[in-house]
PDB file of C-alpha atoms and ligand atoms in Angstrom:
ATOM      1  CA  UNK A 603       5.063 -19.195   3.932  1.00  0.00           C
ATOM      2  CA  UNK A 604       1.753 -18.817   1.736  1.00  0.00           C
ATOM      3  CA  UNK A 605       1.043 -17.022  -1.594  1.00  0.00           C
ATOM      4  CA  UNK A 606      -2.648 -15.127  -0.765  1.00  0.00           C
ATOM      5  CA  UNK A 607      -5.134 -13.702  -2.943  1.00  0.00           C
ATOM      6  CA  UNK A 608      -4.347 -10.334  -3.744  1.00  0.00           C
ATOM      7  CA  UNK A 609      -8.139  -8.613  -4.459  1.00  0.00           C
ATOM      8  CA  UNK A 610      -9.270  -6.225  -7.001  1.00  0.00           C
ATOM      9  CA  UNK A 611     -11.684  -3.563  -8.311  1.00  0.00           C
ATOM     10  CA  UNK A 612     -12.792  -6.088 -10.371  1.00  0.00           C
ATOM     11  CA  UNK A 613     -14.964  -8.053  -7.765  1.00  0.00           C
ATOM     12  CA  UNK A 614     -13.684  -6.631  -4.151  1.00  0.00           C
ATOM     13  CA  UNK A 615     -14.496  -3.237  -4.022  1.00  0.00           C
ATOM     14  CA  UNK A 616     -16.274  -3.315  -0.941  1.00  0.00           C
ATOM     15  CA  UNK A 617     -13.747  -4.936   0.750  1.00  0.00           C
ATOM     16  CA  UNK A 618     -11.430  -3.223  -0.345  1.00  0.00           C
ATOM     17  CA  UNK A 619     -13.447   0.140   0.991  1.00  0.00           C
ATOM     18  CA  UNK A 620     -13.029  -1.535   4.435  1.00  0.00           C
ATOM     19  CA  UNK A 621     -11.342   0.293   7.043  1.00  0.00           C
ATOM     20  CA  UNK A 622      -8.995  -1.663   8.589  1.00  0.00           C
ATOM     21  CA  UNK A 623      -8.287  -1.977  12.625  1.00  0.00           C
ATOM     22  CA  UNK A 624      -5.635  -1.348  14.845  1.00  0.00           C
ATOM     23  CA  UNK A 625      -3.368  -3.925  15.429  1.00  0.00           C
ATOM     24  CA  UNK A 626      -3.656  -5.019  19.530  1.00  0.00           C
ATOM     25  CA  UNK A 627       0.010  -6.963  19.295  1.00  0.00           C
ATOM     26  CA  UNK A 628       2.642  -7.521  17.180  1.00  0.00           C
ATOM     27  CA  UNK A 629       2.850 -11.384  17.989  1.00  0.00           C
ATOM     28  CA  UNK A 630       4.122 -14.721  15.595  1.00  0.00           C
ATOM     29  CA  UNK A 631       0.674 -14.844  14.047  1.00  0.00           C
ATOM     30  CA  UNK A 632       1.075 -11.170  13.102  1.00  0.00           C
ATOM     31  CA  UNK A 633       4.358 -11.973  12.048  1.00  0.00           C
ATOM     32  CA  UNK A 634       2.957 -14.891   9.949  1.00  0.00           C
ATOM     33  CA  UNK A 635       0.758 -12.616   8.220  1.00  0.00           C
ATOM     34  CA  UNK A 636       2.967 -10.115   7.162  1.00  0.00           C
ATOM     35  CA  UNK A 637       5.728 -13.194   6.109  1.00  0.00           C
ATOM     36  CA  UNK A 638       2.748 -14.153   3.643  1.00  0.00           C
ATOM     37  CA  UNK A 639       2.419 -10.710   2.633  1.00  0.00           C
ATOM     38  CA  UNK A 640       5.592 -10.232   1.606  1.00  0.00           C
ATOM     39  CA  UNK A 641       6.226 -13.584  -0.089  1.00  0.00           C
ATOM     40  CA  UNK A 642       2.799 -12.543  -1.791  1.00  0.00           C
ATOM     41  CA  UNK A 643       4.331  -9.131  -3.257  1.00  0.00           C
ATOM     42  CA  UNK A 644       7.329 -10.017  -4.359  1.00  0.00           C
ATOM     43  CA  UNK A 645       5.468 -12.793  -6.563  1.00  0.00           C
ATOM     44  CA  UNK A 646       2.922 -10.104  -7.783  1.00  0.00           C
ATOM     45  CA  UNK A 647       5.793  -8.292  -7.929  1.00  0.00           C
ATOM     46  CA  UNK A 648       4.985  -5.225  -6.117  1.00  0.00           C
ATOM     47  CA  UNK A 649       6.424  -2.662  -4.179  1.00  0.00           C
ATOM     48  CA  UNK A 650       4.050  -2.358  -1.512  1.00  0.00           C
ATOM     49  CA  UNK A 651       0.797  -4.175  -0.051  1.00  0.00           C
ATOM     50  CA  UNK A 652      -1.740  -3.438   2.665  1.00  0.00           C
ATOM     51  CA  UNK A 653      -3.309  -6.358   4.444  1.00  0.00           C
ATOM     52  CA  UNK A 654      -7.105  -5.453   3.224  1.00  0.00           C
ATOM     53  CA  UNK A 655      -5.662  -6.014  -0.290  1.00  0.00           C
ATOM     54  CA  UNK A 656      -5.409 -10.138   1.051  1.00  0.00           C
ATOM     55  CA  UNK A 657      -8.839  -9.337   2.506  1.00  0.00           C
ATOM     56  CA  UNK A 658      -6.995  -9.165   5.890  1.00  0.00           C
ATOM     57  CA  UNK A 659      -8.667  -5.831   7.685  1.00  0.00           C
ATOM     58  CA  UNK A 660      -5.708  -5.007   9.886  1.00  0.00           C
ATOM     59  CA  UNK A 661      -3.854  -1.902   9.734  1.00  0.00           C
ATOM     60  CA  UNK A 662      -0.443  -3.695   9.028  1.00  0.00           C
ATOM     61  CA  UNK A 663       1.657  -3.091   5.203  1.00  0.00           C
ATOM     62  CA  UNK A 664       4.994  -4.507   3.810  1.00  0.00           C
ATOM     63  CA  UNK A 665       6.771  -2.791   1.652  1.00  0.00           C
ATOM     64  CA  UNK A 666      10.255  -3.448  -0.226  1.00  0.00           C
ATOM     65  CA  UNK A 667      11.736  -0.532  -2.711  1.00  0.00           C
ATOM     66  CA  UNK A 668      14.907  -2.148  -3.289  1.00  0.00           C
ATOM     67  CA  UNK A 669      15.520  -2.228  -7.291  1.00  0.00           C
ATOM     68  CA  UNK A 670      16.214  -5.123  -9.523  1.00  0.00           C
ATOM     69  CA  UNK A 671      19.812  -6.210  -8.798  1.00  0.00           C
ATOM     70  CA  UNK A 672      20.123  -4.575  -5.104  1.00  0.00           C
ATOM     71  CA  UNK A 673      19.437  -6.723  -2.033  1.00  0.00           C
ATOM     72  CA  UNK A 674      16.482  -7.265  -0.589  1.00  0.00           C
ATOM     73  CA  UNK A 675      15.327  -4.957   1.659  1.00  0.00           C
ATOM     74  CA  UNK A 676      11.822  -6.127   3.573  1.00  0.00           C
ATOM     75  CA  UNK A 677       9.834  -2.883   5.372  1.00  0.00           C
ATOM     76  CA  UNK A 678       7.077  -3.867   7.752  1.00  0.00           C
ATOM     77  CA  UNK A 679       4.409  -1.204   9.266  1.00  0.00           C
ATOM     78  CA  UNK A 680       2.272  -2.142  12.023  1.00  0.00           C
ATOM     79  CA  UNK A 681      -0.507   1.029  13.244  1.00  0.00           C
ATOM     80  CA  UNK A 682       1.423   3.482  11.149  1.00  0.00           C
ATOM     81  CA  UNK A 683       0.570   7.311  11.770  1.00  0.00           C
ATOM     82  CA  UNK A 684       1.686  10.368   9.961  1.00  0.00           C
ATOM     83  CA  UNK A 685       3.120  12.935  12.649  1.00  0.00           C
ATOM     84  CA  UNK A 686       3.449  15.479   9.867  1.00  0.00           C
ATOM     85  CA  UNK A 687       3.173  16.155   6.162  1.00  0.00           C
ATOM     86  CA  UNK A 688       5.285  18.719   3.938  1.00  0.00           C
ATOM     87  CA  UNK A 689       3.817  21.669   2.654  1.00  0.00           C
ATOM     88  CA  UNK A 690       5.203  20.370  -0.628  1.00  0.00           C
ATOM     89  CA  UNK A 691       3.830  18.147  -3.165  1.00  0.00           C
ATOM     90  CA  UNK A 692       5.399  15.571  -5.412  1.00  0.00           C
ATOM     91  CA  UNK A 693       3.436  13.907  -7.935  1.00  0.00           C
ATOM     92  CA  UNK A 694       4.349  10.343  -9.338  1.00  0.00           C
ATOM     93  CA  UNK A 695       2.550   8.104 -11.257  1.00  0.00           C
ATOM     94  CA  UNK A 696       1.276   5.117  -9.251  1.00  0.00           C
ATOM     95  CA  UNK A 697      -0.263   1.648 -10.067  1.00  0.00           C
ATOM     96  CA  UNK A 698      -1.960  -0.613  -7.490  1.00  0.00           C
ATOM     97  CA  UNK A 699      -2.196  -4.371  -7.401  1.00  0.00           C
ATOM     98  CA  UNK A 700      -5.864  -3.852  -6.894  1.00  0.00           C
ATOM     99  CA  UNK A 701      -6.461  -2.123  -9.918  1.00  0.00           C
ATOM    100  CA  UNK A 702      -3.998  -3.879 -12.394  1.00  0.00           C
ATOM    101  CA  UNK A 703      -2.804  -2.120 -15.242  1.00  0.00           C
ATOM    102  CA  UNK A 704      -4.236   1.613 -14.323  1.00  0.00           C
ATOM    103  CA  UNK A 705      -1.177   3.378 -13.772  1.00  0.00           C
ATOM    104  CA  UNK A 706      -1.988   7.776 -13.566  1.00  0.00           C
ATOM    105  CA  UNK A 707      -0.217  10.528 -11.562  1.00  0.00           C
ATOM    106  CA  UNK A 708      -1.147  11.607  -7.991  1.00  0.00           C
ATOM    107  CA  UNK A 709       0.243  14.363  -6.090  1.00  0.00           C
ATOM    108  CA  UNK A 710       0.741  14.168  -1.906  1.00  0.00           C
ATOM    109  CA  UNK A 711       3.186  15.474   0.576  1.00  0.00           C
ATOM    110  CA  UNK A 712       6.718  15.056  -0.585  1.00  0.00           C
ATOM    111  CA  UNK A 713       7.640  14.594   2.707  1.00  0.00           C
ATOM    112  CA  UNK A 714       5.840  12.959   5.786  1.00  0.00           C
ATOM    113  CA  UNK A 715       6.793  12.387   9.542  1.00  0.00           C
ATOM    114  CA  UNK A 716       5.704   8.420  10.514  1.00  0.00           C
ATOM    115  CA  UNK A 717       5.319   6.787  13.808  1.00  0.00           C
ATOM    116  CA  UNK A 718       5.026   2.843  13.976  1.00  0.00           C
ATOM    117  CA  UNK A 719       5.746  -0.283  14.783  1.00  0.00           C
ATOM    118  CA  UNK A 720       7.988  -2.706  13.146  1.00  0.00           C
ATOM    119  CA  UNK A 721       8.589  -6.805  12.897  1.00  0.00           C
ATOM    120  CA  UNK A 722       9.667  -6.992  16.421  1.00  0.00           C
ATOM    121  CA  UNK A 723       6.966  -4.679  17.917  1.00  0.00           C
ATOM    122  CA  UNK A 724       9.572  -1.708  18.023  1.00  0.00           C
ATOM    123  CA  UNK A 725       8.307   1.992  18.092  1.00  0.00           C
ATOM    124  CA  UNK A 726      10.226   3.887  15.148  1.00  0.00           C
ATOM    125  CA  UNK A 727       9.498   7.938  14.378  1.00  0.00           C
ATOM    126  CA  UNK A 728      11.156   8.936  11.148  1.00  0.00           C
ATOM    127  CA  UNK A 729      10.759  11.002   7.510  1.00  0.00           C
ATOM    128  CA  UNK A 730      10.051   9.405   4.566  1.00  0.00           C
ATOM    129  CA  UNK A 731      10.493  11.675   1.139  1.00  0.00           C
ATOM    130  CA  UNK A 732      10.664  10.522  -2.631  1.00  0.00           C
ATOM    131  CA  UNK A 733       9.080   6.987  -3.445  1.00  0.00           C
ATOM    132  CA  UNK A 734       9.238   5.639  -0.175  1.00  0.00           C
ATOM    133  CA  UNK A 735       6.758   8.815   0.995  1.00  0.00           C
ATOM    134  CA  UNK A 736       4.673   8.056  -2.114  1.00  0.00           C
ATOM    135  CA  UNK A 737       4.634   4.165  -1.518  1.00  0.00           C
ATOM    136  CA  UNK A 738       3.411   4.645   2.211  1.00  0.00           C
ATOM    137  CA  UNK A 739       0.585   7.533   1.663  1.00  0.00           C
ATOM    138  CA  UNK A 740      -0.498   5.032  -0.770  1.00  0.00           C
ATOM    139  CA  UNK A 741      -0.424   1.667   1.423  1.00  0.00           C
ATOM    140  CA  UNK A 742      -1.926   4.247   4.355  1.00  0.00           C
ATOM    141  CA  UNK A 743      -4.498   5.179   1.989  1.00  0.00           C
ATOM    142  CA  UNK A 744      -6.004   1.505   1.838  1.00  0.00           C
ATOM    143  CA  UNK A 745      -6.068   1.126   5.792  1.00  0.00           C
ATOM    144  CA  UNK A 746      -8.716   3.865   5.423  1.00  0.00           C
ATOM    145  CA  UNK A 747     -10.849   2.676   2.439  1.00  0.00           C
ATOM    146  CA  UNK A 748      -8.549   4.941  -0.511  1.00  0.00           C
ATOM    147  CA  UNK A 749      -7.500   3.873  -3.505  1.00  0.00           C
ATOM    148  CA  UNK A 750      -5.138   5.667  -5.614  1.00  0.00           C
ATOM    149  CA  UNK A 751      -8.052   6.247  -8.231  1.00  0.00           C
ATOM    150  CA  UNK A 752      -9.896   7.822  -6.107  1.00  0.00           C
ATOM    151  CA  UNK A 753      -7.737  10.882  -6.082  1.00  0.00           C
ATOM    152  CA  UNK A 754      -8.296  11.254  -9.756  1.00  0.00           C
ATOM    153  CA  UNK A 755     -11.695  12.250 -11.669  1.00  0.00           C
ATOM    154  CA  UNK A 756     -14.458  10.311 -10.886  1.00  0.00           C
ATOM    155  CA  UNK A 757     -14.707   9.990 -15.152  1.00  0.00           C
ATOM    156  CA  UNK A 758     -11.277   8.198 -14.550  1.00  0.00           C
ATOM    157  CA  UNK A 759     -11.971   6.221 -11.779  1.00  0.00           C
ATOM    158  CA  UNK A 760     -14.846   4.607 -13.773  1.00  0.00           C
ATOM    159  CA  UNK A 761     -13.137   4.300 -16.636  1.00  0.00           C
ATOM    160  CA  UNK A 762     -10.416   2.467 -14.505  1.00  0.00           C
ATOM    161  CA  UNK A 763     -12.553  -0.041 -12.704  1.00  0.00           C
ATOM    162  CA  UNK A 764     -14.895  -0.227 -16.061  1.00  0.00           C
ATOM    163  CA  UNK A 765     -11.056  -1.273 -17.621  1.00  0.00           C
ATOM    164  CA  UNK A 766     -10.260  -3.860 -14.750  1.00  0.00           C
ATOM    165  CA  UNK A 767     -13.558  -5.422 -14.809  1.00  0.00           C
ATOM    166  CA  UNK A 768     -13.276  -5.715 -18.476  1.00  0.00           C
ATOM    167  CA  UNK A 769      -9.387  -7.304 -18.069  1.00  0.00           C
ATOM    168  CA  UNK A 770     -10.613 -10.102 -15.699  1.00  0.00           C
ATOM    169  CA  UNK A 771     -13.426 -11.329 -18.335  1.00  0.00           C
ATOM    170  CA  UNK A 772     -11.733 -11.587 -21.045  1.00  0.00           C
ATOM    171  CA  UNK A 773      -8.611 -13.089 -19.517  1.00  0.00           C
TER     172      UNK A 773
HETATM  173  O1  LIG B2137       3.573  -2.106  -6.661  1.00  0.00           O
HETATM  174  C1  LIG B2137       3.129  -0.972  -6.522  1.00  0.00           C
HETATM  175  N1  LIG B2137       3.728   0.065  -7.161  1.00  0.00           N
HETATM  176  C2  LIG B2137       3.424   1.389  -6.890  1.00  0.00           C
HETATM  177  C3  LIG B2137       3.868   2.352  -7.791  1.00  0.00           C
HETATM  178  C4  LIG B2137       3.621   3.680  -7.567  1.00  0.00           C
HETATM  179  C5  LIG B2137       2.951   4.074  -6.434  1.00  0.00           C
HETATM  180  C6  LIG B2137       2.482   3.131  -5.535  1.00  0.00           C
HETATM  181  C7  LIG B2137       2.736   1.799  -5.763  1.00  0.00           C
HETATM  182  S1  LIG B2137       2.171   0.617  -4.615  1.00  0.00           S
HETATM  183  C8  LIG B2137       1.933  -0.747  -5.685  1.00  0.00           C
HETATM  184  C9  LIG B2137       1.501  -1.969  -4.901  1.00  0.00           C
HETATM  185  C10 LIG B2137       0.181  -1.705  -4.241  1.00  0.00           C
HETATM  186  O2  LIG B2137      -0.870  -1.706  -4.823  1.00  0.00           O
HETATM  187  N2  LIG B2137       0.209  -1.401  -2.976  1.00  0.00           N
HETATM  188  O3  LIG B2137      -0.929  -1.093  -2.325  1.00  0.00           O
HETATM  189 NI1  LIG B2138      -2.281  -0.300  -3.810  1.00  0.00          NI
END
């Protein structure tokens, strides 16, 4: 397994504007990647990662929302597509590797209806509600380009990236 770069606001914002591209297979260099992935978010530590954030433009994520204490509990996505959204909105306030230290609230769809596949190339349909809805609109989010900040004002998001750019020269 590999640590990889995770990339920021702070130099890789067009990059990280990419929209990634459908995965054709879910084969052992897929598997590879998303192995590196997850080694590479636990060490950050995060909760979640999309493969554009390693400069990979593949619409694959990892995820992992076990707490501090419980067992692991590794979540791949491979081509994931929301079936359906709830009506209702949560709002939580997120952070994102890519923009370190910004954490602000954004509201989505409390609940959503995904379609995917997983490690072994296997189709699963199911809901996701509470963080584990908020984590995924988030990581879907950056297979189209999105960044959390970019649901809040653009005064904000300039103030965030102004922030981030800042962080990375003075160390
Ligand atoms: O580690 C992360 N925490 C987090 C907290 C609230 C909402 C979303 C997230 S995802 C983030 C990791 C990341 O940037 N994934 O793209
Ligand atoms: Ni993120």
């Amino acid at each position: 397994m590999a640590l990889l770069e995770i990339l920021t606001v702070a130099d890789h914002t067009a990059t990280l504007k990419t929209v990634s591209a459908p995965v054709d297979a879910v084969d052992d260099g897929l598997r590879r990647l998303m192995d590196d992935m997850l080694e590479t978010m636990y060490a950050a530590p995060g909760i979640g990662l999309a493969a554009i954030q390693v400069g990979v433009a593949k619409r694959v994520i990892v995820m992992d929302l076990a707490r501090e204490g419980e067992d692991k509990a590794p979540r791949y996505f491979v081509n994931p597509e929301i079936l359906e959204s709830s009506e209702e909105l949560y709002e939580y306030e997120e952070g994102c590797l890519s923009v370190p230290e910004i954490y602000d609230a954004v509201a989505r769809p409390a609940r959503v209806r995904l379609r995917y596949l997983g490690y072994d190339g296997e189709q699963v349909e199911e809901w996701a509600e509470g963080l584990y809805a908020v984590c995924i609109q988030h990581e879907m989010d950056h297979l189209e380009g999105i960044l959390f900040i970019d649901h809040l004002s653009r005064l904000k998001r300039d103030r965030a990236i102004a922030k981030v750019k800042k962080a990375k020269r003075t160390g």
